[in-house]
Amino acid sequence: MKIRQLKILLAALALCGAFAARGGAAEPGGGTATAIFAGGCFWSMQKLFDHVAGVVSTTVGYTGGRKKNPTYEEVSYTDTGHLEAVRVVYDPGQTSYEKLLDAYWHDIDPTTKDQAFCDSGPEYNSAIFYTTEQQKQLAEASKAQLEKTRPFREPIVTAIRPAAEFYAAEDYHQEFYKKNPLRYQMYKVGCRRDERLQELWGDRRD
């Protein structure tokens, strides 16, 4: 069974017959900032940022494409132009955008196009979606620095793009790794995610 089909099956099992409403999610009030990252499967991206100190909330969803209010199946099987992504709301008094960038780079494979680990398709491309000019400058600087110091030979293909409308994914995708830990672990092991990250970055800081 293809990985994409397996993911849909795992998600369907987790859904248990309940379908979630789609659309934007409300964010906390003042004192926070927003960052948006795409780095392959959004289940794993959410798990990463949920464990970064200073992050207030995370939401997985779709962004960067043309289709309004897309579904998971549409993003997976039709040409919507969207990427799987995570929206991160964080407290700048507790963490910085630079720290989020550092966590992001070290948890993705920035060398592959139309693929992330075992997931294939343009929706799994990696991209940093900046929401301010300062974020753009910091993202570009971090990418340039990584180009100089990267421990791997392949070129970095991660894009840096202006933020577009973000559509929250269906409820059964939100915090999938928490709601379905065994199913998420089965997916992660099957994708050899940790092994590939070790190959790319060496000793990790989990």
Short mmCIF file of C-alpha atoms in Angstrom, two decimals:
data_model
loop_
_atom_site.label_atom_id
_atom_site.label_comp_id
_atom_site.label_asym_id
_atom_site.label_seq_id
_atom_site.Cartn_x
_atom_site.Cartn_y
_atom_site.Cartn_z
CA MET A 1 0.00 0.00 0.00
CA LYS A 2 1.34 3.45 -0.91
CA ILE A 3 2.27 5.73 1.98
CA ARG A 4 -0.30 8.34 0.98
CA GLN A 5 -3.04 5.74 0.95
CA LEU A 6 -1.82 4.43 4.30
CA LYS A 7 -1.98 7.93 5.78
CA ILE A 8 -5.53 8.40 4.56
CA LEU A 9 -6.45 5.03 6.04
CA LEU A 10 -4.86 5.92 9.38
CA ALA A 11 -6.64 9.26 9.40
CA ALA A 12 -9.94 7.62 8.51
CA LEU A 13 -9.56 5.16 11.37
CA ALA A 14 -8.88 8.07 13.71
CA LEU A 15 -11.88 9.98 12.43
CA CYS A 16 -14.37 7.38 13.70
CA GLY A 17 -17.16 8.75 11.55
CA ALA A 18 -16.92 12.40 12.60
CA PHE A 19 -16.17 15.03 9.98
CA ALA A 20 -14.68 18.36 11.01
CA ALA A 21 -15.48 21.82 9.75
CA ARG A 22 -12.82 23.46 7.61
CA GLY A 23 -11.55 27.03 7.53
CA GLY A 24 -9.45 29.41 9.52
CA ALA A 25 -8.81 28.96 13.22
CA ALA A 26 -9.00 31.73 15.80
CA GLU A 27 -5.65 32.78 17.23
CA PRO A 28 -4.78 34.07 20.72
CA GLY A 29 -4.83 37.79 21.33
CA GLY A 30 -2.08 40.35 21.80
CA GLY A 31 1.50 39.61 22.67
CA THR A 32 1.93 36.83 20.13
CA ALA A 33 3.35 36.46 16.63
CA THR A 34 2.63 33.98 13.85
CA ALA A 35 4.98 31.86 11.75
CA ILE A 36 4.09 29.38 9.00
CA PHE A 37 6.26 26.47 7.90
CA ALA A 38 5.87 23.63 5.40
CA GLY A 39 8.22 20.71 5.79
CA GLY A 40 6.53 17.56 4.57
CA CYS A 41 3.89 15.72 6.59
CA PHE A 42 2.15 18.24 8.81
CA TRP A 43 1.63 15.63 11.54
CA SER A 44 5.39 15.69 12.16
CA MET A 45 5.70 19.46 11.80
CA GLN A 46 3.07 19.97 14.48
CA LYS A 47 4.79 17.52 16.82
CA LEU A 48 8.05 19.44 16.39
CA PHE A 49 6.67 22.88 17.22
CA ASP A 50 4.41 21.69 20.01
CA HIS A 51 7.61 20.90 21.91
CA VAL A 52 9.37 24.23 21.33
CA ALA A 53 9.38 26.44 24.42
CA GLY A 54 7.46 29.68 23.88
CA VAL A 55 5.03 28.25 21.32
CA VAL A 56 1.46 29.10 22.33
CA SER A 57 -0.45 27.01 19.78
CA THR A 58 -0.10 25.17 16.49
CA THR A 59 -2.56 24.41 13.71
CA VAL A 60 -1.98 22.13 10.73
CA GLY A 61 -3.44 23.06 7.39
CA TYR A 62 -2.94 23.98 3.77
CA THR A 63 -1.47 27.12 2.23
CA GLY A 64 0.23 28.54 -0.83
CA GLY A 65 -2.26 27.28 -3.41
CA ARG A 66 -5.27 28.36 -5.41
CA LYS A 67 -8.16 26.27 -4.08
CA LYS A 68 -10.32 27.83 -1.37
CA ASN A 69 -11.21 25.65 1.61
CA PRO A 70 -9.42 22.57 0.26
CA THR A 71 -9.88 19.11 1.72
CA TYR A 72 -7.09 16.68 2.52
CA GLU A 73 -8.11 14.49 -0.42
CA GLU A 74 -8.10 17.47 -2.81
CA VAL A 75 -4.64 18.55 -1.70
CA SER A 76 -3.36 14.98 -1.95
CA TYR A 77 -4.86 13.99 -5.29
CA THR A 78 -5.56 17.15 -7.31
CA ASP A 79 -3.51 20.14 -8.40
CA THR A 80 -4.48 22.68 -5.74
CA GLY A 81 -1.00 24.17 -5.42
CA HIS A 82 -1.26 23.92 -1.62
CA LEU A 83 1.43 22.60 0.70
CA GLU A 84 0.83 20.80 3.97
CA ALA A 85 1.91 23.33 6.59
CA VAL A 86 1.75 24.29 10.24
CA ARG A 87 0.80 27.69 11.62
CA VAL A 88 2.72 28.49 14.78
CA VAL A 89 1.56 31.13 17.26
CA TYR A 90 4.39 31.99 19.64
CA ASP A 91 5.32 34.43 22.37
CA PRO A 92 8.29 36.57 21.21
CA GLY A 93 9.07 37.24 24.87
CA GLN A 94 9.81 33.54 25.39
CA THR A 95 11.27 32.48 22.07
CA SER A 96 12.49 34.08 18.86
CA TYR A 97 11.78 33.54 15.19
CA GLU A 98 15.43 32.55 14.79
CA LYS A 99 14.92 29.68 17.25
CA LEU A 100 11.85 28.53 15.35
CA LEU A 101 13.88 28.58 12.14
CA ASP A 102 16.64 26.54 13.73
CA ALA A 103 14.17 23.94 14.99
CA TYR A 104 12.51 23.83 11.57
CA TRP A 105 15.67 23.29 9.52
CA HIS A 106 16.88 20.44 11.72
CA ASP A 107 13.61 18.52 11.47
CA ILE A 108 13.13 18.52 7.70
CA ASP A 109 14.87 17.23 4.59
CA PRO A 110 15.57 20.48 2.71
CA THR A 111 17.16 18.69 -0.26
CA THR A 112 14.19 17.01 -1.93
CA LYS A 113 11.58 18.37 -4.34
CA ASP A 114 8.06 16.95 -4.52
CA GLN A 115 8.97 14.53 -1.76
CA ALA A 116 9.60 14.51 1.99
CA PHE A 117 10.92 11.28 3.47
CA CYS A 118 8.51 8.59 2.19
CA ASP A 119 5.75 11.02 1.16
CA SER A 120 5.63 11.91 -2.53
CA GLY A 121 3.84 14.82 -4.15
CA PRO A 122 4.20 18.61 -4.53
CA GLU A 123 2.13 19.17 -1.38
CA TYR A 124 5.13 17.89 0.62
CA ASN A 125 7.58 20.50 -0.65
CA SER A 126 9.32 22.51 2.06
CA ALA A 127 8.81 26.26 2.36
CA ILE A 128 9.02 29.07 4.88
CA PHE A 129 6.06 31.43 4.58
CA TYR A 130 7.03 34.80 6.05
CA THR A 131 4.38 37.04 7.57
CA THR A 132 6.55 40.16 7.96
CA GLU A 133 9.51 41.71 6.17
CA GLN A 134 11.66 40.96 9.22
CA GLN A 135 10.73 37.28 9.01
CA LYS A 136 11.69 37.30 5.33
CA GLN A 137 15.11 38.76 6.10
CA LEU A 138 15.74 36.31 8.94
CA ALA A 139 14.62 33.34 6.85
CA GLU A 140 16.84 34.34 3.95
CA ALA A 141 19.80 34.88 6.29
CA SER A 142 19.29 31.49 7.94
CA LYS A 143 19.11 29.76 4.56
CA ALA A 144 22.24 31.54 3.35
CA GLN A 145 24.11 30.54 6.50
CA LEU A 146 22.95 26.96 6.12
CA GLU A 147 24.18 26.91 2.52
CA LYS A 148 27.64 27.69 3.87
CA THR A 149 27.67 25.22 6.74
CA ARG A 150 25.37 22.39 5.67
CA PRO A 151 26.65 18.90 6.58
CA PHE A 152 25.21 17.37 3.40
CA ARG A 153 26.19 17.75 -0.25
CA GLU A 154 22.82 18.22 -1.91
CA PRO A 155 21.58 21.76 -2.62
CA ILE A 156 18.84 23.25 -0.46
CA VAL A 157 15.54 23.52 -2.33
CA THR A 158 13.39 24.94 0.48
CA ALA A 159 11.50 28.01 -0.76
CA ILE A 160 10.98 31.29 1.08
CA ARG A 161 7.58 32.70 0.16
CA PRO A 162 5.16 35.38 1.36
CA ALA A 163 2.40 34.03 3.54
CA ALA A 164 -0.86 33.24 1.78
CA GLU A 165 -4.28 32.40 3.15
CA PHE A 166 -4.03 29.48 5.54
CA TYR A 167 -6.80 26.88 5.70
CA ALA A 168 -6.96 24.76 8.82
CA ALA A 169 -7.04 21.03 8.14
CA GLU A 170 -9.80 18.73 9.31
CA ASP A 171 -9.99 18.11 13.05
CA TYR A 172 -8.76 14.53 12.82
CA HIS A 173 -5.42 15.85 11.50
CA GLN A 174 -4.96 18.28 14.40
CA GLU A 175 -2.46 16.82 16.92
CA PHE A 176 -2.71 13.46 15.18
CA TYR A 177 0.45 12.31 16.95
CA LYS A 178 -1.25 12.81 20.33
CA LYS A 179 -4.65 11.39 19.45
CA ASN A 180 -3.23 8.36 17.64
CA PRO A 181 0.28 7.74 18.99
CA LEU A 182 0.56 4.14 17.80
CA ARG A 183 -0.65 4.95 14.31
CA TYR A 184 1.63 7.98 14.12
CA GLN A 185 4.60 5.91 15.27
CA MET A 186 3.82 3.29 12.64
CA TYR A 187 3.84 5.98 9.97
CA LYS A 188 7.05 7.58 11.29
CA VAL A 189 8.97 4.29 11.49
CA GLY A 190 7.71 3.22 8.08
CA CYS A 191 9.01 6.46 6.60
CA ARG A 192 12.46 6.05 8.23
CA ARG A 193 12.17 9.67 9.27
CA ASP A 194 14.67 9.52 12.13
CA GLU A 195 17.22 7.65 10.02
CA ARG A 196 17.09 10.24 7.26
CA LEU A 197 17.39 13.13 9.71
CA GLN A 198 20.42 11.43 11.22
CA GLU A 199 21.98 11.12 7.77
CA LEU A 200 21.35 14.81 7.08
CA TRP A 201 22.15 16.46 10.37
CA GLY A 202 24.13 13.99 12.45
CA ASP A 203 23.40 13.89 16.18
CA ARG A 204 20.00 15.44 16.77
CA ARG A 205 18.79 17.41 19.76
CA ASP A 206 15.56 15.54 20.55
#
